[in-house]
Each structure stands twice: as C-alpha cells, then as structure tokens.
mmCIF file of C-alpha atoms in Angstrom:
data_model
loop_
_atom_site.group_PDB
_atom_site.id
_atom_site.type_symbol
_atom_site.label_atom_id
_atom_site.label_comp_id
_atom_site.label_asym_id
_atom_site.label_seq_id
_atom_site.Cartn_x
_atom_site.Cartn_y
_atom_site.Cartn_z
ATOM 1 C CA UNK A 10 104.212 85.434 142.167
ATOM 2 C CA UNK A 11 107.378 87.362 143.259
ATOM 3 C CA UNK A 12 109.180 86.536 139.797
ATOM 4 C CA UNK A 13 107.811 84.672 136.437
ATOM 5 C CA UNK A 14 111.044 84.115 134.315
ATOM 6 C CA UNK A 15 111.605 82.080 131.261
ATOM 7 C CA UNK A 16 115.070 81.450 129.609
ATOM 8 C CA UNK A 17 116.049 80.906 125.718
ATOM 9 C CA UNK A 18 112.802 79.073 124.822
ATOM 10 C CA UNK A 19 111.371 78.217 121.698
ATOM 11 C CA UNK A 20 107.340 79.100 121.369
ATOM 12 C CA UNK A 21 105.081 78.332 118.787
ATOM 13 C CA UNK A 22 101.092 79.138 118.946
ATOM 14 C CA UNK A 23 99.402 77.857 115.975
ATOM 15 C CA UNK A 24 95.299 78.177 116.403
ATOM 16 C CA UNK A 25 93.573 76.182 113.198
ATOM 17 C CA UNK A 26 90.143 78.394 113.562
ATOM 18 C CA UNK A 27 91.661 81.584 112.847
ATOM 19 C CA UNK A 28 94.398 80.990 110.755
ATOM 20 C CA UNK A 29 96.842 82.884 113.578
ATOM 21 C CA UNK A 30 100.334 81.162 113.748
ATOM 22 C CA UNK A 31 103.055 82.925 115.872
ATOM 23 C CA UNK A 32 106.562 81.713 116.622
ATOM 24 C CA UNK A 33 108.696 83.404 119.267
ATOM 25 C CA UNK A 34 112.468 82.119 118.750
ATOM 26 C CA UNK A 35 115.104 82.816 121.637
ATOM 27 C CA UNK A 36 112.078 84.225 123.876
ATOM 28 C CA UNK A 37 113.288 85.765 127.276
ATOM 29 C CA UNK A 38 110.383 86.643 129.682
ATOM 30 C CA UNK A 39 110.547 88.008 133.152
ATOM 31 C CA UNK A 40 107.272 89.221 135.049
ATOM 32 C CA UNK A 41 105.162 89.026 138.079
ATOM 33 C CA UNK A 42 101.334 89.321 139.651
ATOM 34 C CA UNK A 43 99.116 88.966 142.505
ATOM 35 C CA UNK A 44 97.741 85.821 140.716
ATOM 36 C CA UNK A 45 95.006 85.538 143.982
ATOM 37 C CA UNK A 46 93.599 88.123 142.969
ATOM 38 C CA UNK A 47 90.733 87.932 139.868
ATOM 39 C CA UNK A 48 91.676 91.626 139.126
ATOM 40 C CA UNK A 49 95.502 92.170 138.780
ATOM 41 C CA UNK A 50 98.330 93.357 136.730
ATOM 42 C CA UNK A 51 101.554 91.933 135.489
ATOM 43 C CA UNK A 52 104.300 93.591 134.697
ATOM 44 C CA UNK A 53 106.660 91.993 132.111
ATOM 45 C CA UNK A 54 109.673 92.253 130.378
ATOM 46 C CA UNK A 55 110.418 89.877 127.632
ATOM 47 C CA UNK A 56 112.834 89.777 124.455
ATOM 48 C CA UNK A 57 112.674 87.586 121.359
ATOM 49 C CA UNK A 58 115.215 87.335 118.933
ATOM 50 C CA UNK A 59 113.631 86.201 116.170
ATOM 51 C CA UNK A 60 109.244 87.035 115.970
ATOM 52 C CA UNK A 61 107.186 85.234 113.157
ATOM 53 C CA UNK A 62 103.545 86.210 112.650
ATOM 54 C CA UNK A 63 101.331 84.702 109.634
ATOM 55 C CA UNK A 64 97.364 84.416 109.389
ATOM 56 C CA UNK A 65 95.999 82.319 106.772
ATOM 57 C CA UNK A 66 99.462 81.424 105.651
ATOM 58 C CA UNK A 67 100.724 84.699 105.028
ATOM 59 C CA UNK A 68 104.167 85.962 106.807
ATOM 60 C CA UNK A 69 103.581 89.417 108.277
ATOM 61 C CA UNK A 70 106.443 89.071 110.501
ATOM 62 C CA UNK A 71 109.313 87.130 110.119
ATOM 63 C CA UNK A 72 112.349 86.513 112.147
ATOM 64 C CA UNK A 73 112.106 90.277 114.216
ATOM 65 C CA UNK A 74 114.034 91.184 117.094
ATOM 66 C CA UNK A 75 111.477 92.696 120.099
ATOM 67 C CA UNK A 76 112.176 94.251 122.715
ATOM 68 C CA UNK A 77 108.540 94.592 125.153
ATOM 69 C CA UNK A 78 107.969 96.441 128.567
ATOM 70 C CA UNK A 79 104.813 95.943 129.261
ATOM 71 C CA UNK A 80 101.496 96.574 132.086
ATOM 72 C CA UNK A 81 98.820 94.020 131.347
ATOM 73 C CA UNK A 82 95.519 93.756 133.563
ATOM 74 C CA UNK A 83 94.365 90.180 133.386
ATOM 75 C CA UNK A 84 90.549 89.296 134.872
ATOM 76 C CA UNK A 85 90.436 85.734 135.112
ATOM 77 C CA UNK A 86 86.236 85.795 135.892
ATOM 78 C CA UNK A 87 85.406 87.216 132.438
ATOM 79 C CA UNK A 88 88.882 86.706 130.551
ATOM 80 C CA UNK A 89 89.638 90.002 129.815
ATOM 81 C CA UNK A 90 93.039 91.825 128.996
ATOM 82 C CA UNK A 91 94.034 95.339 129.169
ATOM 83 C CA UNK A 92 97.298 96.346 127.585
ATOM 84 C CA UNK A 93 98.087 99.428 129.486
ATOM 85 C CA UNK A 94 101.463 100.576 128.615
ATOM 86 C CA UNK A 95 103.356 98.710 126.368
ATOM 87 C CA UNK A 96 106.692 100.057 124.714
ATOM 88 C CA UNK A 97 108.042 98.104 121.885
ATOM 89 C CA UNK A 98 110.809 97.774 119.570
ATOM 90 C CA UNK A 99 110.668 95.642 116.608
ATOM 91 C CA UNK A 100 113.400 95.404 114.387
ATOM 92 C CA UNK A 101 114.561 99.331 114.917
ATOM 93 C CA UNK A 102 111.134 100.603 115.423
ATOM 94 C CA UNK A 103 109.968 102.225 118.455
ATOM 95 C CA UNK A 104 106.318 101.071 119.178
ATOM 96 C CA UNK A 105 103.488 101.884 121.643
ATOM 97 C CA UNK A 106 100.753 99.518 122.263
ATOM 98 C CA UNK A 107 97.620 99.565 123.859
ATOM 99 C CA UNK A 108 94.394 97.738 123.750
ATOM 100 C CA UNK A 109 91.840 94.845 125.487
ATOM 101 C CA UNK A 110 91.331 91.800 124.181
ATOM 102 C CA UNK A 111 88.436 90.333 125.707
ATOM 103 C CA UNK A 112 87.214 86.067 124.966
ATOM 104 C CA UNK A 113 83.506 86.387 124.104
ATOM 105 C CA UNK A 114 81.603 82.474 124.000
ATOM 106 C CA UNK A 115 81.727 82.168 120.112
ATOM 107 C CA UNK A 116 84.964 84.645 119.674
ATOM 108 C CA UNK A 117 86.631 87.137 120.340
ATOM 109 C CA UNK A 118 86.465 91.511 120.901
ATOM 110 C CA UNK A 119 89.626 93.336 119.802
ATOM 111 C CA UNK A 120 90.463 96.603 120.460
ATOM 112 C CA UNK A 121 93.833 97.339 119.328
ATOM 113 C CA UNK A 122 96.081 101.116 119.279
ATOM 114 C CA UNK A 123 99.345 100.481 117.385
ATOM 115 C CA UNK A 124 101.240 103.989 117.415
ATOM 116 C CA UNK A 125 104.782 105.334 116.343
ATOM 117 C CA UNK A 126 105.583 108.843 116.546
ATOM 118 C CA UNK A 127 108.443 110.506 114.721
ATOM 119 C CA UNK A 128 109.903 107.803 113.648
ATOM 120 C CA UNK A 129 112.928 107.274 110.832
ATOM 121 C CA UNK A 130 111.643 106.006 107.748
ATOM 122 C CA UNK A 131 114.430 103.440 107.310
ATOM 123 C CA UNK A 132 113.465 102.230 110.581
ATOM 124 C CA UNK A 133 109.705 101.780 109.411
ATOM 125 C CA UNK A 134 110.891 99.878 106.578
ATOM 126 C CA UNK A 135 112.769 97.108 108.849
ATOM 127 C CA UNK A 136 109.382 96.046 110.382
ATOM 128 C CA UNK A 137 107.765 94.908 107.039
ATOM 129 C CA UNK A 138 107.566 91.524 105.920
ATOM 130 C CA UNK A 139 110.679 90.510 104.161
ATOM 131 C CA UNK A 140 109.141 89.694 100.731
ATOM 132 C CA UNK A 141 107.595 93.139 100.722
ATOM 133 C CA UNK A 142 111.950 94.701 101.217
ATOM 134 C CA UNK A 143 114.266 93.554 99.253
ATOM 135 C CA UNK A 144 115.470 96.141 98.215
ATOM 136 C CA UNK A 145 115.992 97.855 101.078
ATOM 137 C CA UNK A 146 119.710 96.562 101.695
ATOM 138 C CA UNK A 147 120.384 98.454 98.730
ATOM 139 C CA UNK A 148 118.694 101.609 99.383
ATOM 140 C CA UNK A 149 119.534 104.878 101.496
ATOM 141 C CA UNK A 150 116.086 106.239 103.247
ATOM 142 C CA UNK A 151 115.688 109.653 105.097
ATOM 143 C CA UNK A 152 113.072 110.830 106.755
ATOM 144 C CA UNK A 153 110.495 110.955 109.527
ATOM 145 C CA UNK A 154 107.225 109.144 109.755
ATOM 146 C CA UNK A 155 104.270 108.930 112.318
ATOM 147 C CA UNK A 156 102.323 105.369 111.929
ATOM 148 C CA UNK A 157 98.749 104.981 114.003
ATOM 149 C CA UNK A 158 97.051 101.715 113.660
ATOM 150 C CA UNK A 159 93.995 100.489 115.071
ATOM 151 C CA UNK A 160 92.098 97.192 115.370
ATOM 152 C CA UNK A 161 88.792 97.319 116.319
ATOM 153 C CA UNK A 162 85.411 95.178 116.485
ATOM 154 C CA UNK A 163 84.191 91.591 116.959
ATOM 155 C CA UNK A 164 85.979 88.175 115.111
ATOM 156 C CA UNK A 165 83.265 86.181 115.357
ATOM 157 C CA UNK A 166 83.615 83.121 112.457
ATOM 158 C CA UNK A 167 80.132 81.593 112.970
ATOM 159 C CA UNK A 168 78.769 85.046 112.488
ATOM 160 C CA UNK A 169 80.819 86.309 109.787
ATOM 161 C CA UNK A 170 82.035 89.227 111.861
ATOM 162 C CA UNK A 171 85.470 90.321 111.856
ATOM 163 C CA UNK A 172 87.178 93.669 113.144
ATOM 164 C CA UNK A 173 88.109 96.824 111.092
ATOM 165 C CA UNK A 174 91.049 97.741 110.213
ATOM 166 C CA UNK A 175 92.367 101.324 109.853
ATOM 167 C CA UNK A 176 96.028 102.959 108.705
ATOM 168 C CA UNK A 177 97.264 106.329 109.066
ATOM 169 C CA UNK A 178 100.907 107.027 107.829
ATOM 170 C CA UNK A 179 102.477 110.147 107.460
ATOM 171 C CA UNK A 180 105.897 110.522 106.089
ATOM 172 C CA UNK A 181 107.902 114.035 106.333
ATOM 173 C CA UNK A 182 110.806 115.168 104.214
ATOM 174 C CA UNK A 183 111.357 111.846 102.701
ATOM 175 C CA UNK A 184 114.612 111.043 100.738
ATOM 176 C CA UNK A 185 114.867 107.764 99.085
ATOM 177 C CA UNK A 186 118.238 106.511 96.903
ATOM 178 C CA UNK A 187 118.035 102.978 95.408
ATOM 179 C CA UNK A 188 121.270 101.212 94.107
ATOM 180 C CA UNK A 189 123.371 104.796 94.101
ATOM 181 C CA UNK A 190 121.101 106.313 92.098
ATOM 182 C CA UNK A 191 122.354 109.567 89.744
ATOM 183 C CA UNK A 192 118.892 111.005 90.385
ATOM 184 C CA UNK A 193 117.331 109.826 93.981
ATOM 185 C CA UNK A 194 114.041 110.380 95.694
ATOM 186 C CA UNK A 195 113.858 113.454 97.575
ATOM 187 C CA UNK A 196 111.221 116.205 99.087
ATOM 188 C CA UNK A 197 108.677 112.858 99.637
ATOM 189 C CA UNK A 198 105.772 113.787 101.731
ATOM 190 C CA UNK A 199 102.783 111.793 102.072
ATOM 191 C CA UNK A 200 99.475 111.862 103.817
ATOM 192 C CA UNK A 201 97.761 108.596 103.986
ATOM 193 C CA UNK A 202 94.822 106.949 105.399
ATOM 194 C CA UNK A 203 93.667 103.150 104.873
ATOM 195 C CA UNK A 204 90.221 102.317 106.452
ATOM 196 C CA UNK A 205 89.599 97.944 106.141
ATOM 197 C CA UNK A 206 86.075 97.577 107.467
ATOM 198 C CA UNK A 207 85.638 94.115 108.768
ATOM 199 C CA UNK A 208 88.924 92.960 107.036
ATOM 200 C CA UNK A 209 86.500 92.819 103.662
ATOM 201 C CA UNK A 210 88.939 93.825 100.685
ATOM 202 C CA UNK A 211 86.047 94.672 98.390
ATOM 203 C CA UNK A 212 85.528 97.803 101.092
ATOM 204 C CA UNK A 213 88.606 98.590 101.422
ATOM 205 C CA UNK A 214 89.373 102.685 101.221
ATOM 206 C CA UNK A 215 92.914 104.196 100.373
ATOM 207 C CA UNK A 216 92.937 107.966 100.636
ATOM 208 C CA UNK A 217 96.118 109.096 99.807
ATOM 209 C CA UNK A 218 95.120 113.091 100.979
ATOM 210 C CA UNK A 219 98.465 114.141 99.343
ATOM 211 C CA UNK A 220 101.733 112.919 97.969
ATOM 212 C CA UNK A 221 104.635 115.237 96.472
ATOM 213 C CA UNK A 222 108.320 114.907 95.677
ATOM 214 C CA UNK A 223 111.366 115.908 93.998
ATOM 215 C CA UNK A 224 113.461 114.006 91.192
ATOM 216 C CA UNK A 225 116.029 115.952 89.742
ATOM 217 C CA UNK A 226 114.440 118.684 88.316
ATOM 218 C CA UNK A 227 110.986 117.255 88.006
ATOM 219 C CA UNK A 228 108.105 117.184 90.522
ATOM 220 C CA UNK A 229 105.121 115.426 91.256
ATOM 221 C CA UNK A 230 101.952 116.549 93.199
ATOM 222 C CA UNK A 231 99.248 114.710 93.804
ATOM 223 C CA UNK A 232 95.664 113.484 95.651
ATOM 224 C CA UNK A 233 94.729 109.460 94.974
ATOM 225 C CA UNK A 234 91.615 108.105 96.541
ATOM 226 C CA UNK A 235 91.088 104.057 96.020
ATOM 227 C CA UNK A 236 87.744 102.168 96.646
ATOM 228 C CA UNK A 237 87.974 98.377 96.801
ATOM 229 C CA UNK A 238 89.740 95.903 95.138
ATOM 230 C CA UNK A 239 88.516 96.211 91.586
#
C-alpha cells in the first residue's frame, strides 16, 4: 500500500479480558507497507489530540497530545510486532519507544523500552495522570530528568502470569516553587529505581539510592529503600 491515511477520527479500543481501554480523540494517521509480504515494515506517522489510557478503570492517560514517528515490523504468520524506532511526544515530553509485542494462544509476550533522556522536569510532570497534578498549574519546576521504563514478561490470565515492571528516574538540579513560595524547592537530586515483578504490589521494591535538597537554609540528605505494600 503506497499510502494508509486516516483523517480526524474518533477511536476507542476497549478489551473486557484485560481491563485495557484506550481512546484516541482527533487521531491523524498516515503510513504504508508491502502488505504481500508476511515479513514487512510500516512506516507511520500519526497525531492525536487528545490520548486516554486506563486498565482496570484507572486513568493513566488522559486527554494527551502525541505526536508518533514510527518503524513497526508486522509478521502476519506468527503475529508478531517489532517497534523499531519510535519517537514520541506526549504532552511536552520527548519519548523513545521500542519493543515486540508478540500474540501467544492463551495471551500475550511484552517486551517494552520506554526511555527519555535529559529531559525538563516540568515537561515530565505534563505526562502524568491529571489527578496525580494539580498542582502543577501553580508551580514553577526546573530541572533535568532521565526516565527508563521497561515492560517485560508473559500476561497470561489463565495462568496467573503477568509482566514486570521496572522504573528508573533520575532527576538533576531540581528546583521546585509551589504557589510563589517565600522559601522554594531547590538543589533536588534524586536517584530512583522501582522494580514491579509480575505487576504484584505485595513485591513491589522502591529504592530511592539517594535524595538531597535545599530549603532555605536547611538541607536534607537521604537513602529510602521500600519493600511491598505493607
């Protein structure tokens, strides 16, 4: 196909058995493939003016703007997808993606790479959920950040099998001021890693390998390491 285009259209995937439900609002999409081919890659361009993205009824996305270039390599014989170059932009967040998704007979295998490198910190922030900011439209943020996220294992339900999770955040010469504040934020560094295995909360591992910053004349230094839930 010499050109795969579709105009202002409303999308909404909602799968019951894993609690996924994505809306794509004002989605553009231009792209094309050697579709005769069982092996082949298409190369897409698509923007959506407003993303949603819940699972199990909670909003992890709502309303974002993306911007996607992407290089996909689609085998129809064993339903297989390699995202090979992917830049993003959600909200004001640059974003590279990479992974395979492959459709197993009771599930599905995930590998996913979520990366941003030197990032602003404000720019972070607009990604998040809404509930999670509300305070952001009142608050001046500084600073750079490098986010890696990854995605990896089996979802299989009948099996109780589910991928694991992992977060590592690191935040550089931070400088947060909320509502004008006489004494602000500043100096923040952080080191953080968040391992999820198999999405179970009871195992999930914060290691916070070190936190300092500045208020007025006061410091703080610190190490925090978290095991589960409890």
């Amino acid at each position: 196909l010499e050109n795969i285009q579709i105009n202002n259209s409303h999308l909404v995937y909602n799968d019951k058995s894993t609690k996924i439900l994505i809306e794509a609002k004002g989605f553009n999409y231009k792209g094309k493939g050697d579709l005769l081919e069982s092996n082949f890659n298409l190369k897409t361009s698509a923007r959506i003016d407003g993303l949603s993205f819940a699972y199990d009824q909670k909003e992890y996305l709502k309303n974002k703007k993306v911007k996607a270039d992407l290089i996909t390599k689609i085998n129809t014989n064993s339903l297989s997808f390699v995202f090979e170059q992917n830049d993003l932009m959600i909200n004001q967040l640059p974003v590279d993606f990479k992974g395979k998704f492959d459709f197993l007979k009771d599930g599905y295998k995930i590998d996913f790479i979520v990366k941003s490198t030197n990032a602003n910190l404000h720019d972070l922030f607009t990604a998040f959920p809404p509930k999670y900011i509300t305070w952001l439209g009142k608050t001046e943020l500084k600073g750079k950040t490098d986010l890696l996220l990854t995605l990896k294992g089996k979802y299989i339900e009948s099996q109780k099998l589910a991928p694991d999770l992992n977060l590592d955040l690191k935040l550089r010469e931070g400088f947060v001021n909320y509502n004008q504040s006489a004494f602000p934020v500043s100096n923040l560094n952080l080191d953080l890693t968040t391992n999820l295995p198999s999405l179970n909360p009871e195992l999930l591992i914060v290691d916070t390998k070190s936190i300092s910053l500045n208020i007025n004349q006061d410091y703080l230094k610190a190490k925090i390491f978290v095991k589960g839930m409890n």
